[in-house]
Amino acid sequence: MISDESKVASERETDRWPDIPGDTAFTIKIPEADPLVRAGFPAHVTVLYPFVHESRIDAPVHRELSGLFAKHDAFALTFAESGRYPGVLYLDPRPHDPVKALTEDLTLRWPEVVPYRGLFGAGLDPHLTVANHEGPATQDAAYDAMQAELAPLLPLRCHVHAVQLIVWDGERWQDRARYPLARRPASPLSERF
């Protein structure tokens, strides 16, 4: 009986994961990390997945999104450590706060949007997926080797000036819109990074 219940629960969770045409998401592109990623998609940090269906994003919503993102200052992220979720090897972007603030503002404005469709409770901490192709039997050895390979390439620093809206077309994620963050004058301390 328990295995049947867990199977049903697992199937319910899986039903919420598949991307459907018109799904949207907000990401931060990290092109500096593209050479490190082996997950089959460009390096990015997810701000919010999924957002509302593409059909709901009209000109007034675009203007509202532009204003929402423009209230946030551009920021820098440093990737100095790797970590793991089950089946996933990732780089940890620090600080988390600027990314979480973007997510929070989006979910406050659109409360019907639940990060990761609620599969991970309140969501996941910001991360940059490096690999997600290993199963339980091989992930420890494979990801240990990848972490050893990544270590001398870190830290990696990047500046974030915009958030990207992407749309699932049924086969792949496509860029749809770019929302700039506010550009504040750099302080002498921040120019060193």
mmCIF file of C-alpha atoms in Angstrom:
data_model
loop_
_atom_site.group_PDB
_atom_site.id
_atom_site.type_symbol
_atom_site.label_atom_id
_atom_site.label_comp_id
_atom_site.label_asym_id
_atom_site.label_seq_id
_atom_site.Cartn_x
_atom_site.Cartn_y
_atom_site.Cartn_z
ATOM 1 C CA MET A 1 0.000 0.000 0.000
ATOM 2 C CA ILE A 2 2.746 2.471 0.899
ATOM 3 C CA SER A 3 4.600 1.865 -2.371
ATOM 4 C CA ASP A 4 1.367 2.504 -4.310
ATOM 5 C CA GLU A 5 0.831 5.781 -2.433
ATOM 6 C CA SER A 6 4.411 6.910 -3.018
ATOM 7 C CA LYS A 7 4.117 5.963 -6.703
ATOM 8 C CA VAL A 8 0.953 8.085 -7.036
ATOM 9 C CA ALA A 9 2.614 10.991 -5.204
ATOM 10 C CA SER A 10 5.671 10.682 -7.438
ATOM 11 C CA GLU A 11 3.507 10.657 -10.575
ATOM 12 C CA ARG A 12 1.652 13.761 -9.337
ATOM 13 C CA GLU A 13 4.986 15.559 -8.849
ATOM 14 C CA THR A 14 6.237 14.470 -12.268
ATOM 15 C CA ASP A 15 3.004 15.704 -13.855
ATOM 16 C CA ARG A 16 3.815 19.212 -12.621
ATOM 17 C CA TRP A 17 7.375 19.214 -13.980
ATOM 18 C CA PRO A 18 7.083 18.783 -17.749
ATOM 19 C CA ASP A 19 7.313 22.036 -19.641
ATOM 20 C CA ILE A 20 4.293 22.821 -21.769
ATOM 21 C CA PRO A 21 4.333 25.074 -24.839
ATOM 22 C CA GLY A 22 3.852 28.646 -23.714
ATOM 23 C CA ASP A 23 5.528 28.164 -20.322
ATOM 24 C CA THR A 24 7.695 31.134 -19.432
ATOM 25 C CA ALA A 25 10.531 31.701 -16.982
ATOM 26 C CA PHE A 26 12.935 34.424 -15.913
ATOM 27 C CA THR A 27 16.646 33.692 -15.959
ATOM 28 C CA ILE A 28 19.942 35.466 -15.575
ATOM 29 C CA LYS A 29 22.321 34.506 -18.341
ATOM 30 C CA ILE A 30 25.867 33.711 -17.194
ATOM 31 C CA PRO A 31 27.850 33.400 -20.452
ATOM 32 C CA GLU A 32 31.130 33.324 -18.506
ATOM 33 C CA ALA A 33 30.086 29.907 -17.192
ATOM 34 C CA ASP A 34 28.963 28.398 -20.521
ATOM 35 C CA PRO A 35 32.246 26.468 -20.957
ATOM 36 C CA LEU A 36 31.690 24.790 -17.568
ATOM 37 C CA VAL A 37 28.112 23.610 -18.173
ATOM 38 C CA ARG A 38 27.451 20.043 -19.313
ATOM 39 C CA ALA A 39 23.694 20.097 -18.856
ATOM 40 C CA GLY A 40 22.766 20.749 -22.492
ATOM 41 C CA PHE A 41 21.573 24.335 -22.051
ATOM 42 C CA PRO A 42 23.259 27.733 -21.607
ATOM 43 C CA ALA A 43 24.582 28.738 -18.198
ATOM 44 C CA HIS A 44 21.968 30.600 -16.206
ATOM 45 C CA VAL A 45 20.559 31.245 -12.765
ATOM 46 C CA THR A 46 16.787 30.858 -12.599
ATOM 47 C CA VAL A 47 14.936 33.795 -11.091
ATOM 48 C CA LEU A 48 11.456 32.279 -11.479
ATOM 49 C CA TYR A 49 10.228 29.119 -13.181
ATOM 50 C CA PRO A 50 7.515 28.974 -14.330
ATOM 51 C CA PHE A 51 6.018 32.433 -14.744
ATOM 52 C CA VAL A 52 2.589 33.001 -16.329
ATOM 53 C CA HIS A 53 1.650 31.465 -19.685
ATOM 54 C CA GLU A 54 3.007 33.377 -22.676
ATOM 55 C CA SER A 55 -0.546 34.273 -23.785
ATOM 56 C CA ARG A 56 -0.925 36.439 -20.651
ATOM 57 C CA ILE A 57 2.123 38.588 -21.387
ATOM 58 C CA ASP A 58 0.830 41.581 -23.320
ATOM 59 C CA ALA A 59 2.157 45.147 -23.675
ATOM 60 C CA PRO A 60 0.874 46.319 -20.242
ATOM 61 C CA VAL A 61 2.496 43.291 -18.549
ATOM 62 C CA HIS A 62 5.778 43.990 -20.385
ATOM 63 C CA ARG A 63 5.665 47.602 -19.133
ATOM 64 C CA GLU A 64 4.953 46.405 -15.599
ATOM 65 C CA LEU A 65 7.828 43.921 -15.755
ATOM 66 C CA SER A 66 10.168 46.614 -17.073
ATOM 67 C CA GLY A 67 9.267 48.824 -14.113
ATOM 68 C CA LEU A 68 9.592 45.992 -11.613
ATOM 69 C CA PHE A 69 13.084 45.011 -12.777
ATOM 70 C CA ALA A 70 14.224 48.642 -13.141
ATOM 71 C CA LYS A 71 13.675 49.059 -9.375
ATOM 72 C CA HIS A 72 16.505 46.569 -8.750
ATOM 73 C CA ASP A 73 20.143 47.598 -9.034
ATOM 74 C CA ALA A 74 22.546 45.687 -11.234
ATOM 75 C CA PHE A 75 24.724 43.397 -9.124
ATOM 76 C CA ALA A 76 27.669 41.026 -9.220
ATOM 77 C CA LEU A 77 27.611 37.289 -8.533
ATOM 78 C CA THR A 78 30.561 35.172 -7.506
ATOM 79 C CA PHE A 79 30.623 31.429 -8.107
ATOM 80 C CA ALA A 80 33.268 30.083 -5.737
ATOM 81 C CA GLU A 81 31.794 26.744 -4.681
ATOM 82 C CA SER A 82 29.867 23.891 -6.180
ATOM 83 C CA GLY A 83 27.113 21.897 -4.545
ATOM 84 C CA ARG A 84 24.596 19.175 -5.232
ATOM 85 C CA TYR A 85 20.909 18.577 -5.251
ATOM 86 C CA PRO A 86 19.813 14.988 -5.929
ATOM 87 C CA GLY A 87 20.953 14.299 -9.495
ATOM 88 C CA VAL A 88 22.265 17.843 -10.001
ATOM 89 C CA LEU A 89 25.721 19.405 -9.756
ATOM 90 C CA TYR A 90 25.564 23.189 -9.492
ATOM 91 C CA LEU A 91 27.601 26.316 -8.853
ATOM 92 C CA ASP A 92 26.473 28.431 -5.905
ATOM 93 C CA PRO A 93 26.030 32.131 -6.814
ATOM 94 C CA ARG A 94 26.813 34.513 -3.984
ATOM 95 C CA PRO A 95 25.217 36.596 -2.720
ATOM 96 C CA HIS A 96 21.782 34.965 -2.993
ATOM 97 C CA ASP A 97 19.894 38.058 -1.829
ATOM 98 C CA PRO A 98 19.690 39.984 -5.139
ATOM 99 C CA VAL A 99 18.316 36.955 -6.986
ATOM 100 C CA LYS A 100 15.871 36.138 -4.185
ATOM 101 C CA ALA A 101 14.678 39.768 -4.144
ATOM 102 C CA LEU A 102 13.807 39.533 -7.850
ATOM 103 C CA THR A 103 11.890 36.291 -7.250
ATOM 104 C CA GLU A 104 10.084 37.761 -4.258
ATOM 105 C CA ASP A 105 8.931 40.851 -6.157
ATOM 106 C CA LEU A 106 7.609 38.716 -9.020
ATOM 107 C CA THR A 107 5.711 36.349 -6.705
ATOM 108 C CA LEU A 108 4.298 39.233 -4.651
ATOM 109 C CA ARG A 109 2.902 40.798 -7.809
ATOM 110 C CA TRP A 110 1.764 37.473 -9.320
ATOM 111 C CA PRO A 111 0.888 35.368 -6.248
ATOM 112 C CA GLU A 112 -0.597 32.598 -8.387
ATOM 113 C CA VAL A 113 2.902 31.794 -9.609
ATOM 114 C CA VAL A 114 4.572 29.131 -7.477
ATOM 115 C CA PRO A 115 8.342 28.600 -7.978
ATOM 116 C CA TYR A 116 9.071 25.216 -9.545
ATOM 117 C CA ARG A 117 5.323 24.491 -9.439
ATOM 118 C CA GLY A 118 5.696 23.823 -5.707
ATOM 119 C CA LEU A 119 7.804 20.702 -6.218
ATOM 120 C CA PHE A 120 10.463 21.997 -3.813
ATOM 121 C CA GLY A 121 8.295 23.691 -1.207
ATOM 122 C CA ALA A 122 9.099 27.390 -1.237
ATOM 123 C CA GLY A 123 11.596 26.846 -4.068
ATOM 124 C CA LEU A 124 15.297 26.242 -4.404
ATOM 125 C CA ASP A 125 18.153 28.518 -3.490
ATOM 126 C CA PRO A 126 19.665 30.270 -6.492
ATOM 127 C CA HIS A 127 22.019 27.963 -8.401
ATOM 128 C CA LEU A 128 23.648 27.457 -11.782
ATOM 129 C CA THR A 129 23.183 23.877 -13.002
ATOM 130 C CA VAL A 130 26.428 22.417 -14.336
ATOM 131 C CA ALA A 131 25.237 18.832 -14.862
ATOM 132 C CA ASN A 132 21.995 16.949 -14.326
ATOM 133 C CA HIS A 133 22.467 13.792 -16.372
ATOM 134 C CA GLU A 134 23.748 11.319 -13.786
ATOM 135 C CA GLY A 135 21.563 8.821 -11.974
ATOM 136 C CA PRO A 136 21.869 7.646 -8.370
ATOM 137 C CA ALA A 137 24.299 4.829 -9.231
ATOM 138 C CA THR A 138 26.827 7.050 -11.034
ATOM 139 C CA GLN A 139 26.353 10.573 -9.752
ATOM 140 C CA ASP A 140 28.776 10.492 -6.818
ATOM 141 C CA ALA A 141 31.799 9.372 -8.840
ATOM 142 C CA ALA A 142 30.927 11.493 -11.882
ATOM 143 C CA TYR A 143 30.184 14.649 -9.893
ATOM 144 C CA ASP A 144 33.257 14.167 -7.659
ATOM 145 C CA ALA A 145 35.369 14.177 -10.840
ATOM 146 C CA MET A 146 33.560 17.228 -12.239
ATOM 147 C CA GLN A 147 33.946 19.130 -8.967
ATOM 148 C CA ALA A 148 37.691 18.402 -8.985
ATOM 149 C CA GLU A 149 37.856 19.681 -12.566
ATOM 150 C CA LEU A 150 35.869 22.838 -11.716
ATOM 151 C CA ALA A 151 37.743 23.766 -8.536
ATOM 152 C CA PRO A 152 40.787 25.400 -10.199
ATOM 153 C CA LEU A 153 38.485 27.431 -12.484
ATOM 154 C CA LEU A 154 36.724 29.084 -9.562
ATOM 155 C CA PRO A 155 35.940 31.672 -8.412
ATOM 156 C CA LEU A 156 34.074 32.966 -11.414
ATOM 157 C CA ARG A 157 32.665 36.492 -11.171
ATOM 158 C CA CYS A 158 30.066 38.099 -13.361
ATOM 159 C CA HIS A 159 27.994 41.256 -13.467
ATOM 160 C CA VAL A 160 24.233 41.024 -13.835
ATOM 161 C CA HIS A 161 22.627 43.879 -15.751
ATOM 162 C CA ALA A 162 19.391 42.254 -16.977
ATOM 163 C CA VAL A 163 16.886 39.448 -16.540
ATOM 164 C CA GLN A 164 15.790 37.375 -19.526
ATOM 165 C CA LEU A 165 12.223 36.198 -20.193
ATOM 166 C CA ILE A 166 12.294 32.839 -21.958
ATOM 167 C CA VAL A 167 9.457 30.805 -23.479
ATOM 168 C CA TRP A 168 9.147 27.049 -24.060
ATOM 169 C CA ASP A 169 8.028 26.441 -27.658
ATOM 170 C CA GLY A 170 7.505 22.707 -27.186
ATOM 171 C CA GLU A 171 11.065 21.764 -28.188
ATOM 172 C CA ARG A 172 13.373 24.315 -26.593
ATOM 173 C CA TRP A 173 13.513 27.491 -24.555
ATOM 174 C CA GLN A 174 13.594 30.679 -26.647
ATOM 175 C CA ASP A 175 14.598 34.183 -25.584
ATOM 176 C CA ARG A 176 11.542 36.453 -25.631
ATOM 177 C CA ALA A 177 12.431 39.694 -23.826
ATOM 178 C CA ARG A 178 15.268 41.287 -21.879
ATOM 179 C CA TYR A 179 14.569 43.475 -18.842
ATOM 180 C CA PRO A 180 17.428 45.755 -17.743
ATOM 181 C CA LEU A 181 18.145 46.318 -14.088
ATOM 182 C CA ALA A 182 18.920 49.817 -12.780
ATOM 183 C CA ARG A 183 22.465 50.907 -13.396
ATOM 184 C CA ARG A 184 23.827 52.668 -10.359
ATOM 185 C CA PRO A 185 27.210 54.347 -10.312
ATOM 186 C CA ALA A 186 29.849 51.875 -9.186
ATOM 187 C CA SER A 187 31.533 52.571 -5.891
ATOM 188 C CA PRO A 188 35.340 52.307 -5.732
ATOM 189 C CA LEU A 189 34.999 49.082 -3.717
ATOM 190 C CA SER A 190 32.692 47.388 -6.258
ATOM 191 C CA GLU A 191 34.990 48.306 -9.171
ATOM 192 C CA ARG A 192 37.592 45.877 -7.834
ATOM 193 C CA PHE A 193 35.331 42.885 -8.521
#
